[in-house]
Amino acid sequence: MSRDESPDSAERSAGATPAVAVVGGGAVGVTAAADLAARGADVTLYDRGDLGSGSSGRAAGVLYDAYAEDVDAALAARAMDRFRAFDRSLPGFSFTPCPYVIAVREGDSDAEAVPAMVDRMREHDRDVAVVDPAALAERFPLVTDDLAVAAVAEGAGWCDPASYVAAMGERARREGVAVETDTPVSLAGDGTEPEPVVAGRSGDPRAFDAVVVAAGAHTAALLGDAGIEVPVVPYRVQALTAGVGGGGPESADGRTAYDGPMVYDATAGAYVRPHPTGLLAGDGTEPVPADPDGYDRTGDDWFVESVSETLRERLDAVGSDGPDVERAWAGLCTATPDGDPLVGPVGDPADRVFVAAGWQGHGFMRAPAIGELVAEGVLASLDGIDAGAPESPWIDAFDPARFDGDEAFEIAEGMSVESRAGE
């Protein structure tokens, strides 16, 4: 992947300015649109609602580079580099450094995998270490007497996902992107037309040199209408925000803020991070397909009870009364058969349609790197570089062609120790 943020479009061999449509105004789509425009493309960004109104607006904003698999580690490192750079250069966006703790309880078989996982992360120069649970409790306000093993990733942080999408949307507009919100679209790209076609609300078709589909939970349906099958299945996840009972500084509204690290309790399957009004925590993965237009967007009672119990067990600041829950909500993640995303060209090469979807809950935290990858990959493809060529930016492990598109598979939770270890 190139590290150049503003390539000189004059170096492109094609000469003419390519017209590219990006469908989906979440974190990946808006980043791809801005990066495409920065590289000289004429970009139109479509979203069926407002920017960030889908999964990105409901994301947790937990950011880390703690991966063991080569490709995942490289993408996460690039994403974190850009998040940190945007903290200084993207008006309206801020990144807060914060250590990330992976905790596994006694009796959990995942405990045996953590040291090897950490060793692989360190091979990628990640600042991660296995720590003794007692030492962890001395450093952070955590309850650790039930832990078998823990690891701390120092190079992590958090942000507000909505502010990232809004700020990147403004950057896209400054780069010349035409942003069309409240505009559902349909595709026609079966090779019978010289260019892929996007039909907006009016139904009038518009031809583009390329179309990027980064429509999250609506990806499979949108591409399916154009005769392109992809195995991307949405599933429901949940999160909440809450105040805490004491032991931390006051937040801006006078409530007590959680001032500890981000924590992923792998045994409970729950995570927590600081939040301006206290803390943000999540869990509640439902491993069944969800209807992106008809799913329940409110948090379930069982989820609130379950994650509140985990917070009581893990955080000193919460206390026996549990967290003071403000709001609980649900959003959608997308799964693929092997847990890796689909990023690259789909359908007949003549269609010039590209996809970026299937994040298993890790899409927002990798959006700066994936958006950049999509921009470079699309322009390389339009320049005639085959996706399988050594000089192509596309990543082989994410090639959509590895699937037929009609695979049946079980949805797996994407934040597990197993998935992060690259097993």
Coordinates of N, CA and C in Angstrom, one line a residue, residues 71-148:
V71 N -1.5 -9.8 7.1 CA -2.3 -8.8 6.4 C -3.1 -7.9 7.3
D72 N -3.7 -8.5 8.3 CA -4.5 -7.8 9.3 C -3.6 -6.8 10.1
A73 N -2.4 -7.2 10.5 CA -1.5 -6.4 11.2 C -1.1 -5.2 10.4
A74 N -0.8 -5.4 9.1 CA -0.4 -4.3 8.2 C -1.5 -3.3 8.0
L75 N -2.7 -3.8 7.8 CA -3.8 -2.8 7.6 C -4.1 -2.1 8.9
A76 N -4.1 -2.8 10.0 CA -4.4 -2.1 11.3 C -3.3 -1.0 11.6
A77 N -2.1 -1.3 11.3 CA -1.0 -0.3 11.5 C -1.2 0.9 10.7
R78 N -1.6 0.7 9.4 CA -1.8 1.8 8.5 C -3.0 2.6 9.0
A79 N -4.1 1.9 9.4 CA -5.2 2.6 9.9 C -4.9 3.5 11.1
M80 N -4.2 2.9 12.0 CA -3.8 3.7 13.2 C -2.9 4.9 12.9
D81 N -2.0 4.7 11.9 CA -1.2 5.8 11.5 C -2.0 7.0 11.0
R82 N -3.0 6.6 10.2 CA -3.9 7.7 9.6 C -4.8 8.3 10.7
F83 N -5.4 7.4 11.6 CA -6.2 8.0 12.7 C -5.4 9.0 13.5
R84 N -4.1 8.7 13.8 CA -3.3 9.6 14.6 C -3.0 10.9 13.7
A85 N -2.7 10.7 12.5 CA -2.5 11.9 11.6 C -3.7 12.8 11.5
F86 N -4.9 12.1 11.3 CA -6.1 12.9 11.2 C -6.5 13.7 12.5
D87 N -6.0 13.1 13.6 CA -6.2 13.9 14.9 C -5.6 15.3 14.8
R88 N -4.5 15.4 14.0 CA -3.8 16.7 13.9 C -4.3 17.5 12.7
S89 N -4.9 16.8 11.7 CA -5.1 17.4 10.4 C -6.6 17.5 9.9
L90 N -7.5 16.7 10.5 CA -8.8 16.6 10.1 C -9.8 17.4 11.0
P91 N -10.2 18.6 10.6 CA -11.0 19.4 11.5 C -12.3 18.6 12.0
G92 N -12.6 18.7 13.3 CA -13.8 18.0 13.8 C -13.5 16.6 14.3
F93 N -12.3 16.1 14.1 CA -12.0 14.7 14.5 C -10.9 14.7 15.5
S94 N -11.1 13.8 16.5 CA -10.1 13.6 17.6 C -9.9 12.1 17.9
F95 N -8.6 11.8 18.1 CA -8.2 10.4 18.5 C -7.7 10.5 19.9
T96 N -8.1 9.6 20.8 CA -7.7 9.5 22.1 C -6.8 8.3 22.4
P97 N -5.5 8.4 22.6 CA -4.7 7.2 22.9 C -5.2 6.5 24.2
C98 N -5.3 5.2 24.2 CA -5.7 4.4 25.4 C -5.3 3.0 25.3
P99 N -4.6 2.4 26.3 CA -4.2 1.0 26.2 C -5.4 0.1 26.1
Y100 N -5.2 -1.1 25.5 CA -6.2 -2.0 25.2 C -5.8 -3.3 25.9
V101 N -6.7 -3.8 26.8 CA -6.4 -5.0 27.6 C -7.3 -6.2 27.0
I102 N -6.6 -7.3 26.8 CA -7.3 -8.6 26.4 C -7.2 -9.4 27.7
A103 N -8.4 -9.8 28.2 CA -8.4 -10.6 29.5 C -9.1 -11.9 29.3
V104 N -8.6 -13.0 29.8 CA -9.2 -14.3 29.7 C -9.3 -14.9 31.1
R105 N -10.4 -15.4 31.4 CA -10.7 -15.9 32.8 C -10.1 -17.3 33.0
E106 N -10.0 -17.7 34.2 CA -9.6 -19.0 34.6 C -10.6 -20.0 34.0
G107 N -10.1 -21.1 33.5 CA -10.9 -22.2 33.0 C -11.3 -22.0 31.5
D108 N -10.9 -20.9 30.9 CA -11.2 -20.6 29.5 C -10.0 -21.2 28.6
S109 N -10.3 -22.0 27.7 CA -9.3 -22.6 26.8 C -8.5 -21.5 26.0
D110 N -9.2 -20.4 25.8 CA -8.5 -19.3 25.0 C -7.2 -18.8 25.8
A111 N -7.1 -19.1 27.1 CA -6.0 -18.6 27.8 C -4.7 -19.2 27.3
E112 N -4.7 -20.4 26.8 CA -3.5 -21.1 26.3 C -3.1 -20.4 25.0
A113 N -4.0 -19.8 24.2 CA -3.6 -19.2 22.9 C -3.0 -17.8 23.1
V114 N -3.2 -17.1 24.2 CA -2.8 -15.7 24.3 C -1.3 -15.5 24.2
P115 N -0.5 -16.3 24.9 CA 1.0 -16.0 24.7 C 1.5 -16.1 23.3
A116 N 1.1 -17.2 22.6 CA 1.5 -17.4 21.2 C 0.9 -16.3 20.3
M117 N -0.3 -15.8 20.6 CA -0.9 -14.7 19.8 C 0.0 -13.5 20.0
V118 N 0.3 -13.2 21.3 CA 1.1 -12.0 21.6 C 2.5 -12.1 20.9
D119 N 3.1 -13.2 20.9 CA 4.4 -13.4 20.2 C 4.3 -13.0 18.7
R120 N 3.2 -13.5 18.1 CA 3.0 -13.2 16.7 C 2.8 -11.7 16.5
M121 N 2.1 -11.1 17.4 CA 1.9 -9.6 17.3 C 3.2 -8.9 17.4
R122 N 4.0 -9.3 18.3 CA 5.3 -8.7 18.5 C 6.2 -8.8 17.3
E123 N 6.1 -9.9 16.6 CA 6.8 -10.1 15.4 C 6.5 -9.0 14.4
H124 N 5.3 -8.4 14.5 CA 4.9 -7.3 13.6 C 5.2 -6.0 14.2
D125 N 6.0 -6.0 15.3 CA 6.4 -4.8 16.0 C 5.3 -4.1 16.7
R126 N 4.3 -4.8 17.1 CA 3.2 -4.3 17.9 C 3.7 -4.2 19.3
D127 N 3.3 -3.1 20.0 CA 3.7 -2.9 21.4 C 2.7 -3.6 22.3
V128 N 2.8 -5.0 22.4 CA 1.9 -5.8 23.1 C 2.7 -6.7 24.0
A129 N 2.2 -7.0 25.2 CA 2.9 -7.9 26.1 C 1.9 -8.6 27.0
V130 N 2.2 -9.9 27.3 CA 1.5 -10.6 28.3 C 1.8 -10.0 29.7
V131 N 0.8 -9.8 30.5 CA 1.1 -9.3 31.9 C 0.4 -10.2 32.9
D132 N 1.1 -10.2 34.1 CA 0.5 -10.9 35.2 C -0.8 -10.2 35.7
P133 N -1.8 -11.0 35.9 CA -3.1 -10.3 36.4 C -2.9 -9.4 37.6
A134 N -2.1 -9.8 38.5 CA -1.9 -9.0 39.7 C -1.2 -7.7 39.3
A135 N -0.2 -7.7 38.4 CA 0.4 -6.5 38.0 C -0.6 -5.6 37.2
L136 N -1.5 -6.3 36.5 CA -2.5 -5.5 35.7 C -3.3 -4.7 36.7
A137 N -3.7 -5.3 37.8 CA -4.6 -4.6 38.8 C -3.8 -3.5 39.5
E138 N -2.5 -3.6 39.6 CA -1.7 -2.5 40.2 C -1.7 -1.3 39.2
R139 N -1.7 -1.6 37.9 CA -1.6 -0.5 37.0 C -2.9 0.2 36.7
F140 N -4.0 -0.6 36.6 CA -5.3 -0.1 36.1 C -6.4 -0.5 37.2
P141 N -7.5 0.3 37.2 CA -8.6 0.0 38.1 C -9.5 -1.1 37.7
L142 N -8.9 -2.3 37.6 CA -9.6 -3.5 37.2 C -9.6 -4.6 38.2
V143 N -10.6 -5.4 38.2 CA -10.7 -6.6 39.0 C -10.0 -7.7 38.2
T144 N -9.0 -8.4 38.7 CA -8.2 -9.4 37.9 C -8.0 -10.7 38.6
D145 N -8.6 -10.9 39.8 CA -8.3 -12.1 40.6 C -9.0 -13.4 39.9
D146 N -9.8 -13.2 38.9 CA -10.4 -14.4 38.3 C -9.8 -14.6 36.9
L147 N -8.7 -13.9 36.6 CA -8.1 -14.0 35.2 C -7.0 -15.1 35.2
A148 N -6.9 -15.8 34.1 CA -5.8 -16.7 33.9 C -4.7 -16.1 33.2

